[in-house]
PDB file of C-alpha atoms in Angstrom:
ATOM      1  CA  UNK A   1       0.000   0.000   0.000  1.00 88.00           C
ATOM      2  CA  UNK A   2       1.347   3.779  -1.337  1.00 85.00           C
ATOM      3  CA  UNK A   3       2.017   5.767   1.682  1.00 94.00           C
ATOM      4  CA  UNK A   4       3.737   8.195   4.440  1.00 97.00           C
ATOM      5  CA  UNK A   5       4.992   6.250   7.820  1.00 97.00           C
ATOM      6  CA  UNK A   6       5.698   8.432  10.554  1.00 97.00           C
ATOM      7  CA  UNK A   7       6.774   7.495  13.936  1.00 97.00           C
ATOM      8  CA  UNK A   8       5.924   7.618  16.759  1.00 97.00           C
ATOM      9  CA  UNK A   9       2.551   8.482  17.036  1.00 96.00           C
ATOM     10  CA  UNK A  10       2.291  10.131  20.365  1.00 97.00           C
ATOM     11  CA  UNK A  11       5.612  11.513  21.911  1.00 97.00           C
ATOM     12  CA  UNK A  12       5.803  12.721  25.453  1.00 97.00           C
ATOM     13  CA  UNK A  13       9.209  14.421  26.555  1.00 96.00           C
ATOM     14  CA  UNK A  14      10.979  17.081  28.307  1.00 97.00           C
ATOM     15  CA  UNK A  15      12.314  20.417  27.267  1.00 97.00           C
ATOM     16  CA  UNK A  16      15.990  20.063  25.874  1.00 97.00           C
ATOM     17  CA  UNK A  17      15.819  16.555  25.256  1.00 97.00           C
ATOM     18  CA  UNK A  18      16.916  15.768  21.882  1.00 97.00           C
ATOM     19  CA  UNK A  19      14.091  14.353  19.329  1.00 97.00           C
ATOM     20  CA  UNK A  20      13.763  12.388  15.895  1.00 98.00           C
ATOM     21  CA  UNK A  21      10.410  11.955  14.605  1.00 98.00           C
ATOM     22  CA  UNK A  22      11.549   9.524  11.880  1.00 98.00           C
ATOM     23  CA  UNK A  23       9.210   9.690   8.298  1.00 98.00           C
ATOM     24  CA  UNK A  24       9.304   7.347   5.292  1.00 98.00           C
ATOM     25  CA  UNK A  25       7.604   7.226   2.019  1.00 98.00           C
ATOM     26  CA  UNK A  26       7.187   3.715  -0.383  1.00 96.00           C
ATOM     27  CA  UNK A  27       6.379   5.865  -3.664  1.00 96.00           C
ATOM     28  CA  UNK A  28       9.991   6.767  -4.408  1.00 95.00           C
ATOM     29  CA  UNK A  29       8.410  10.648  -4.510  1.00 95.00           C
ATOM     30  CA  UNK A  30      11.004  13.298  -5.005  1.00 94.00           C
ATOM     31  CA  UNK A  31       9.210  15.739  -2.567  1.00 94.00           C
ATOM     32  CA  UNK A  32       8.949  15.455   1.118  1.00 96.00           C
ATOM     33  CA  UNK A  33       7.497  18.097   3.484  1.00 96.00           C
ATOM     34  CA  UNK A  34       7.044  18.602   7.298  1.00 98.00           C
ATOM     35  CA  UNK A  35       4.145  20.402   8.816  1.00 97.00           C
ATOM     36  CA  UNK A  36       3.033  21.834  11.929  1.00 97.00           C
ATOM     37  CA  UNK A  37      -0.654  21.934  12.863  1.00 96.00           C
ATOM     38  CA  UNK A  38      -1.892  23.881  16.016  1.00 93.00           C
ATOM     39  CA  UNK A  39      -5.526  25.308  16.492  1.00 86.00           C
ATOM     40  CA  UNK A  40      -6.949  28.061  14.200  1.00 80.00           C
ATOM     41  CA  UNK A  41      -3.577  28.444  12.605  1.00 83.00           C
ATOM     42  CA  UNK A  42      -3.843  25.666  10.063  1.00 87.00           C
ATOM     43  CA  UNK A  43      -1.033  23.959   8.230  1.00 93.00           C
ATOM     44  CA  UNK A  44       2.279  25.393   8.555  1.00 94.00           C
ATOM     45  CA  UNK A  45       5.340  24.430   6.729  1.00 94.00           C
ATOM     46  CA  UNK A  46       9.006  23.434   8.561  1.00 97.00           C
ATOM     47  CA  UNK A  47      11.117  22.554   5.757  1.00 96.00           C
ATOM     48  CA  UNK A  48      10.438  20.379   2.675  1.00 95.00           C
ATOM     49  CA  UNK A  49      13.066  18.357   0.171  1.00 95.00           C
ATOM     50  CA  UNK A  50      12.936  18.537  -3.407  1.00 92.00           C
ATOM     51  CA  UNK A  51      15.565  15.616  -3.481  1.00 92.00           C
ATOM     52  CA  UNK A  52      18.095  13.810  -2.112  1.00 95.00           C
ATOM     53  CA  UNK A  53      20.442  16.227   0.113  1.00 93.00           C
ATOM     54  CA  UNK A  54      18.598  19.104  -0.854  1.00 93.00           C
ATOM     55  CA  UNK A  55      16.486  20.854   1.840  1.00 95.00           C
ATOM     56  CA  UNK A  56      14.963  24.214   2.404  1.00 94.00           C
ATOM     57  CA  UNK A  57      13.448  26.525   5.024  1.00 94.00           C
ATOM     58  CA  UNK A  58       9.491  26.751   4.808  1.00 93.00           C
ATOM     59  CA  UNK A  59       7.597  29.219   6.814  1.00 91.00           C
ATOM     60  CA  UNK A  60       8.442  27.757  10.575  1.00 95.00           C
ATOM     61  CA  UNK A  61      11.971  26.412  10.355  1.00 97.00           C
ATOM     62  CA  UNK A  62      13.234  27.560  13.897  1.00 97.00           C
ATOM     63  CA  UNK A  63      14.088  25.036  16.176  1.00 97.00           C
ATOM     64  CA  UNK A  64      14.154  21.860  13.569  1.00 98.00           C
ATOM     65  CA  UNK A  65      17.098  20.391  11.704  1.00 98.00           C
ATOM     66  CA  UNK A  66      16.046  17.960   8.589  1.00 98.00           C
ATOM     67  CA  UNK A  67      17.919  15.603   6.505  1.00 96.00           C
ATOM     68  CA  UNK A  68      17.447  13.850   3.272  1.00 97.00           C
ATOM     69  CA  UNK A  69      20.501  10.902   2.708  1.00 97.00           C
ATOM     70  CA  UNK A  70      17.849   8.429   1.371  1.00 97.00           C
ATOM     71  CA  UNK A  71      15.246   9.726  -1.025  1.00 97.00           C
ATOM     72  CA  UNK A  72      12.780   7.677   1.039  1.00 97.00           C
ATOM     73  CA  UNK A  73      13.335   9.268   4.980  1.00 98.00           C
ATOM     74  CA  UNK A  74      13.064  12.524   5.876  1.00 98.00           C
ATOM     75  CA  UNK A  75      13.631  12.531   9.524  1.00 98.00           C
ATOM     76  CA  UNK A  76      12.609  15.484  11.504  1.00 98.00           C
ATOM     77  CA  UNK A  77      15.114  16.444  14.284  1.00 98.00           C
ATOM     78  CA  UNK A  78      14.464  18.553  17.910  1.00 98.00           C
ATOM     79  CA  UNK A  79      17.738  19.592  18.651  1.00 96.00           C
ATOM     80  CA  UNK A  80      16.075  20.726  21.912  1.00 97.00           C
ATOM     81  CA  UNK A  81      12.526  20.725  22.387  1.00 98.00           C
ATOM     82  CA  UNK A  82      10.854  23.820  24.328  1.00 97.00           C
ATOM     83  CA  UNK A  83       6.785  23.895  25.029  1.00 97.00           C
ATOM     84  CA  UNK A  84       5.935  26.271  22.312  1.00 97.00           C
ATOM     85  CA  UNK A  85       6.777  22.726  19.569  1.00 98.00           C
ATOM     86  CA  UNK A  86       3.979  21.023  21.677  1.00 98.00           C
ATOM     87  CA  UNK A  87       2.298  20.683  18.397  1.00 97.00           C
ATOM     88  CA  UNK A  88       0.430  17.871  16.140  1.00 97.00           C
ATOM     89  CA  UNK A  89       3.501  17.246  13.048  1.00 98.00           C
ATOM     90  CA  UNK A  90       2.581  15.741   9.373  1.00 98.00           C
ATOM     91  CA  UNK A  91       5.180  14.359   6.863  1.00 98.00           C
ATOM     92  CA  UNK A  92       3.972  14.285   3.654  1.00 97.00           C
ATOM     93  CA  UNK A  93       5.397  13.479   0.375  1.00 96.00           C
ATOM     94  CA  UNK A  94       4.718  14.172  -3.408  1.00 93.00           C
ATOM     95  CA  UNK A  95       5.810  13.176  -6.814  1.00 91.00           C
ATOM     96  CA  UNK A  96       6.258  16.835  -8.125  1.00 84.00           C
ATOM     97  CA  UNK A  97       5.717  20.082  -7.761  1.00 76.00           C
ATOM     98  CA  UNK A  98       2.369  20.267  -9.652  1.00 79.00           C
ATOM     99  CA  UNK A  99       0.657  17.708  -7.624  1.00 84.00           C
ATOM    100  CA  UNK A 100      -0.191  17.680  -4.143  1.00 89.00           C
ATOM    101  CA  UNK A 101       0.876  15.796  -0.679  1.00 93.00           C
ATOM    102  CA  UNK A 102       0.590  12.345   0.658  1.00 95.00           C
ATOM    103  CA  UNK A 103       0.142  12.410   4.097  1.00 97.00           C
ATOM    104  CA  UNK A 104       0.895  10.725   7.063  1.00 97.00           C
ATOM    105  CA  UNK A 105      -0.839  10.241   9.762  1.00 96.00           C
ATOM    106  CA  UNK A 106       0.324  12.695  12.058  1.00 97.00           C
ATOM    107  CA  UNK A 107       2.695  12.770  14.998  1.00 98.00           C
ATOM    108  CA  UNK A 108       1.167  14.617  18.622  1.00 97.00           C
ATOM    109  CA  UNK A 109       4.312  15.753  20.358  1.00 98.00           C
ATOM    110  CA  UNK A 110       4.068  16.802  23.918  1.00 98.00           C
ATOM    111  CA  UNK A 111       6.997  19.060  25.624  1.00 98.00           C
ATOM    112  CA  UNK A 112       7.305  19.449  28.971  1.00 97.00           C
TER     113      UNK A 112
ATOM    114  CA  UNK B   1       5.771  34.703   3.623  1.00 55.00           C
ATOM    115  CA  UNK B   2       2.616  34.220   1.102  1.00 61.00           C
ATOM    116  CA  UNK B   3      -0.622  33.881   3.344  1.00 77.00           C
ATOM    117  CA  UNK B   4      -3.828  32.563   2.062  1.00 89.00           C
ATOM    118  CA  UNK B   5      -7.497  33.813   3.740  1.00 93.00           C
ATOM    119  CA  UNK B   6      -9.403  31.254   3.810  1.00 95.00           C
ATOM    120  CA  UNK B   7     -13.148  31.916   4.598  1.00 96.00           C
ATOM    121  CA  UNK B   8     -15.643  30.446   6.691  1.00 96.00           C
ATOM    122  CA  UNK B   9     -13.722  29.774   9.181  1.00 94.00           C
ATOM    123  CA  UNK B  10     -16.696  27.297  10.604  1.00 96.00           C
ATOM    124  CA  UNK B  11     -19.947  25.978   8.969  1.00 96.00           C
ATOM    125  CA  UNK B  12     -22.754  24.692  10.276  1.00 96.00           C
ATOM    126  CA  UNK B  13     -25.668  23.244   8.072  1.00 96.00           C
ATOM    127  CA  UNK B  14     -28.471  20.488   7.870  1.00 97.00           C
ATOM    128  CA  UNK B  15     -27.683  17.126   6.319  1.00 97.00           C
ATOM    129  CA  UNK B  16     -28.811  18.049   2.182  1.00 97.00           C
ATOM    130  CA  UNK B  17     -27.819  21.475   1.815  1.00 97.00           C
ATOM    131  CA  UNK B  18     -24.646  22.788  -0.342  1.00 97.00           C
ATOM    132  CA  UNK B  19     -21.349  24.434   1.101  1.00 96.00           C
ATOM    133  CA  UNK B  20     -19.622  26.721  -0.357  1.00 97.00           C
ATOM    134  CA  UNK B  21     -16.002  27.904   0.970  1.00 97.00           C
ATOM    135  CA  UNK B  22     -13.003  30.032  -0.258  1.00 96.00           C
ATOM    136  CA  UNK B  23      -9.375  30.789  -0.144  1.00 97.00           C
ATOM    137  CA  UNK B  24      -7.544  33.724  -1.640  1.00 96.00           C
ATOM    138  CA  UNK B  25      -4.023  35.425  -1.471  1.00 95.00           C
ATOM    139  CA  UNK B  26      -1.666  38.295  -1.835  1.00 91.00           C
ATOM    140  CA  UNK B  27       0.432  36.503  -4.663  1.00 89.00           C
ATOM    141  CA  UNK B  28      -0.224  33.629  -7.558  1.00 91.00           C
ATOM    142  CA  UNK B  29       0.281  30.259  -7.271  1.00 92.00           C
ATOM    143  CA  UNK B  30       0.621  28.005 -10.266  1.00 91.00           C
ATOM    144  CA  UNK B  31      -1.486  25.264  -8.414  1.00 93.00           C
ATOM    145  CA  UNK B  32      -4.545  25.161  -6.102  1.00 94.00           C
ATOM    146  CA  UNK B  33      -5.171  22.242  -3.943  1.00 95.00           C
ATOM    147  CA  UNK B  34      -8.336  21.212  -2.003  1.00 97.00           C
ATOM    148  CA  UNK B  35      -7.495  19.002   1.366  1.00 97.00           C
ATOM    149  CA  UNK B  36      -9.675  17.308   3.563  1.00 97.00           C
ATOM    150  CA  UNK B  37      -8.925  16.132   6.888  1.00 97.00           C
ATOM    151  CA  UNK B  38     -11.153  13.525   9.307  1.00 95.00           C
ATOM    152  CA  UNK B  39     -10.609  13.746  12.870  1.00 88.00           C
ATOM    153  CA  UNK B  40      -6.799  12.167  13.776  1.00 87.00           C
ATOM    154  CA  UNK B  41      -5.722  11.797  10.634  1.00 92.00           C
ATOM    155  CA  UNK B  42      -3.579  13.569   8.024  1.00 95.00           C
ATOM    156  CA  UNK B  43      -5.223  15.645   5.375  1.00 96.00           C
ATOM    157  CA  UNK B  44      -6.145  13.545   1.854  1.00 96.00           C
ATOM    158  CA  UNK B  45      -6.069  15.199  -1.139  1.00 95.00           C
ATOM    159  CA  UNK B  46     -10.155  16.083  -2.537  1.00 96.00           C
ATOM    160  CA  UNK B  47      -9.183  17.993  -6.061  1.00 96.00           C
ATOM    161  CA  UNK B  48      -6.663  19.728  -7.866  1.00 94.00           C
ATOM    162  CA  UNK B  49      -6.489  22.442 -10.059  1.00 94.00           C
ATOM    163  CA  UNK B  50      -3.673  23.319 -12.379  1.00 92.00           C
ATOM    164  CA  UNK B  51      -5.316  26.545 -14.446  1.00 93.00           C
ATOM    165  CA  UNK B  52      -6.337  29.820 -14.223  1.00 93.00           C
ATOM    166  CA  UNK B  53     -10.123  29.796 -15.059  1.00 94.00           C
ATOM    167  CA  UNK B  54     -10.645  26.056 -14.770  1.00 94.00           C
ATOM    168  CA  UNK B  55     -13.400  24.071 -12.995  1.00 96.00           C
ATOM    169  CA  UNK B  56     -13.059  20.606 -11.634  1.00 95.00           C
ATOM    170  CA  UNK B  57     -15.611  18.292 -10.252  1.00 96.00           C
ATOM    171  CA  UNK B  58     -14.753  15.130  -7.847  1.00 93.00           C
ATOM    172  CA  UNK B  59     -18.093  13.593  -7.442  1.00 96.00           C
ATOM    173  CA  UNK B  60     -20.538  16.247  -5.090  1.00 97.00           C
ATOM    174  CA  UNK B  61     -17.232  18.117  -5.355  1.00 97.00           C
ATOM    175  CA  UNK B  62     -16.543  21.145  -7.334  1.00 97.00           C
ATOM    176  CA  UNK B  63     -13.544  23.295  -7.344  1.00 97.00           C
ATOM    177  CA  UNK B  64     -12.272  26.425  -9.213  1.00 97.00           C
ATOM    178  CA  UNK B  65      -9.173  28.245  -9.530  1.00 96.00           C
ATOM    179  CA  UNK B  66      -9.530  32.081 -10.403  1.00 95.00           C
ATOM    180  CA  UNK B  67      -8.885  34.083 -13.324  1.00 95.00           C
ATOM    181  CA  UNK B  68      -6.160  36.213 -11.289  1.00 93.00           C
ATOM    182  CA  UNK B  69      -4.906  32.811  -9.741  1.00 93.00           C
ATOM    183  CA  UNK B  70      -4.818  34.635  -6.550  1.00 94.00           C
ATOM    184  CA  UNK B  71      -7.956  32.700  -5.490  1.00 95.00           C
ATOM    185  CA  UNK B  72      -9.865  29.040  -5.410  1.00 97.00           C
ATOM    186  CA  UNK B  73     -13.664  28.224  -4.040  1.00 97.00           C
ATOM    187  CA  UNK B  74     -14.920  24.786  -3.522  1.00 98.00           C
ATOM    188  CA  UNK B  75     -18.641  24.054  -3.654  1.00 98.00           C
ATOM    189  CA  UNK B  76     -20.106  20.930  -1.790  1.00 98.00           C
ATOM    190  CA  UNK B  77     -23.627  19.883  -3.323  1.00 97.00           C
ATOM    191  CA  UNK B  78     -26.467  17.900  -1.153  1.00 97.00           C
ATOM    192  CA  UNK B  79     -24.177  17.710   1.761  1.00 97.00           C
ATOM    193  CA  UNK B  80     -24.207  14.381   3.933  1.00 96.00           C
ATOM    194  CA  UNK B  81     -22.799  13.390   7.621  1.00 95.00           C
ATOM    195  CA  UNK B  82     -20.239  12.054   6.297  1.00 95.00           C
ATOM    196  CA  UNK B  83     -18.337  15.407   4.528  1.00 97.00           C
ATOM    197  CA  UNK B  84     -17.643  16.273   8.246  1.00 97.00           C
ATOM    198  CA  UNK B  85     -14.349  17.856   8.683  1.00 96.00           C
ATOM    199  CA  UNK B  86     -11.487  20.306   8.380  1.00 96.00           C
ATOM    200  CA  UNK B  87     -11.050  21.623   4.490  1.00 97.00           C
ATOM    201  CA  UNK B  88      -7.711  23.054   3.600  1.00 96.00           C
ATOM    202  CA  UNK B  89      -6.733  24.874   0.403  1.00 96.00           C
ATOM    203  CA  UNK B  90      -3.289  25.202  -0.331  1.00 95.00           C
ATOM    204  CA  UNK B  91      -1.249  26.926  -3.036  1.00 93.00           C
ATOM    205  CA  UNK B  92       1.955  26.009  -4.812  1.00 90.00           C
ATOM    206  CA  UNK B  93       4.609  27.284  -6.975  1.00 84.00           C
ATOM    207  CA  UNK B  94       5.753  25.078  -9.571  1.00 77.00           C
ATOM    208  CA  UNK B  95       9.611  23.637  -9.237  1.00 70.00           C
ATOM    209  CA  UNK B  96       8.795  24.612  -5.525  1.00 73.00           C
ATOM    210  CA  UNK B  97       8.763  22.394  -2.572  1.00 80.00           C
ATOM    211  CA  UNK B  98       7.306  25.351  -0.867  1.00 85.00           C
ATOM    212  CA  UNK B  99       3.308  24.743  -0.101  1.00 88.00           C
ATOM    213  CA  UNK B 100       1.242  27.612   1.451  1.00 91.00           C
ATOM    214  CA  UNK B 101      -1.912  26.092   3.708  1.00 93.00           C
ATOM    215  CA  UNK B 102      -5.342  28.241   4.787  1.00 93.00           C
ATOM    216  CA  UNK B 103      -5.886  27.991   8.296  1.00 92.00           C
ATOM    217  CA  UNK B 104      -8.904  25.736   7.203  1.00 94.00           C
ATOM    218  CA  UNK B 105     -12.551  25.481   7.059  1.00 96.00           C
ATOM    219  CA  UNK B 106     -14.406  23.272   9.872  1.00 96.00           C
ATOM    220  CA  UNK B 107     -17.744  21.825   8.370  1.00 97.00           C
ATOM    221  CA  UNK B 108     -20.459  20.283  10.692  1.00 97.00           C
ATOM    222  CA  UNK B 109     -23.494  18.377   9.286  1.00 96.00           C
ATOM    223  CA  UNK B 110     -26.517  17.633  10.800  1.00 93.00           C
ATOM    224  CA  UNK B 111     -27.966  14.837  10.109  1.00 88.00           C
TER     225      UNK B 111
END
């Protein structure tokens, strides 16, 4: 089945602990994406890939690192976590440009 | 950045009647997108639109993106319980990684 894996799920940790929410795609798409969600602010972009080793700031990059070695993980990294990246996260993924996101199904991280 | 108005921002209607909702922005995009997302779950990807001026239907689903292509609407006909949910539009660039999201429509039917 075509789609976005992120893990974990639910995520539960302490400020300045040092976090990987790990993502991975199975439809060798060149595009991959990382989005914040928090109430009445919708979708907001972290960074997003166009392919391997090549990354780029979206609207919210401050306080995440990405990487891109494998065209199929994008890994999002909390160098360390402070409450205001208590958020709900979404990888997605795409085949181009013209088209839109595959999503996954969401990561709730908690920071204490 | 680009920021995209999206409007409602909530709806509330009996089970049969149509929706209508709409995004628009400060700058183009080459492509609007139409998301919808159920509750704990990622968004899923309802229509597409590639051209200024063109209309696109997806079942009770129909979706527009504007002669200026600095706006989108999407129309929902005979609404059921079932089209409950958070709607997104989003707007990209072409050769651009870079997606710009509304802050999202929330849709309540009663049955």
């Amino acid at each position: 089945e075509a789609q976005v894996t992120q893990n974990p799920r639910y995520l539960i940790t302490v400020t300045g602990k040092k976090l990987t929410v790990t993502c991975s795609q199975n439809m060798n798409h060149e595009y991959m994406s990382w989005y914040r969600q928090d109430p009445g602010l919708g979708l907001r972009q972290i960074y997003y890939s166009m392919n391997v080793e090549v990354t780029d700031k979206g609207d919210v990059p401050e306080g995440y690192k990405v990487s891109r070695k494998e065209k199929r993980n994008f890994p999002l990294i909390l160098e360390s976590p402070s409450p205001n990246q208590t958020s709900l996260y979404f990888c997605a993924s795409s085949s181009s440009s013209f088209y839109g996101y595959t999503f996954g199904s969401g990561t709730r991280l908690t920071v204490v | 950045g680009q920021q995209l108005n999206q409007s409602p921002q909530s709806m509330f209607i009996q089970e049969g009647e149509d929706v209508s909702m709409n995004c628009t922005s400060s700058s183009i995009f080459n492509t609007w997108l139409w998301y919808k997302q159920d509750p704990g779950e990622g968004p899923v990807l309802l229509i597409a639109l590639y051209k200024a001026g063109e209309l696109t239907s997806n079942g009770r689903l129909t979706a527009q993106f504007g002669i200026t292509r600095k706006d989108s609407f999407l129309n929902i006909s005979a609404s059921i319980p079932s089209d409950v949910g958070i709607y997104f539009c989003a707007g990209q660039l072409i050769n651009a990684g870079k997606s710009t999201f509304g802050d999202g429509t929330t849709l309540t039917v009663k049955p």
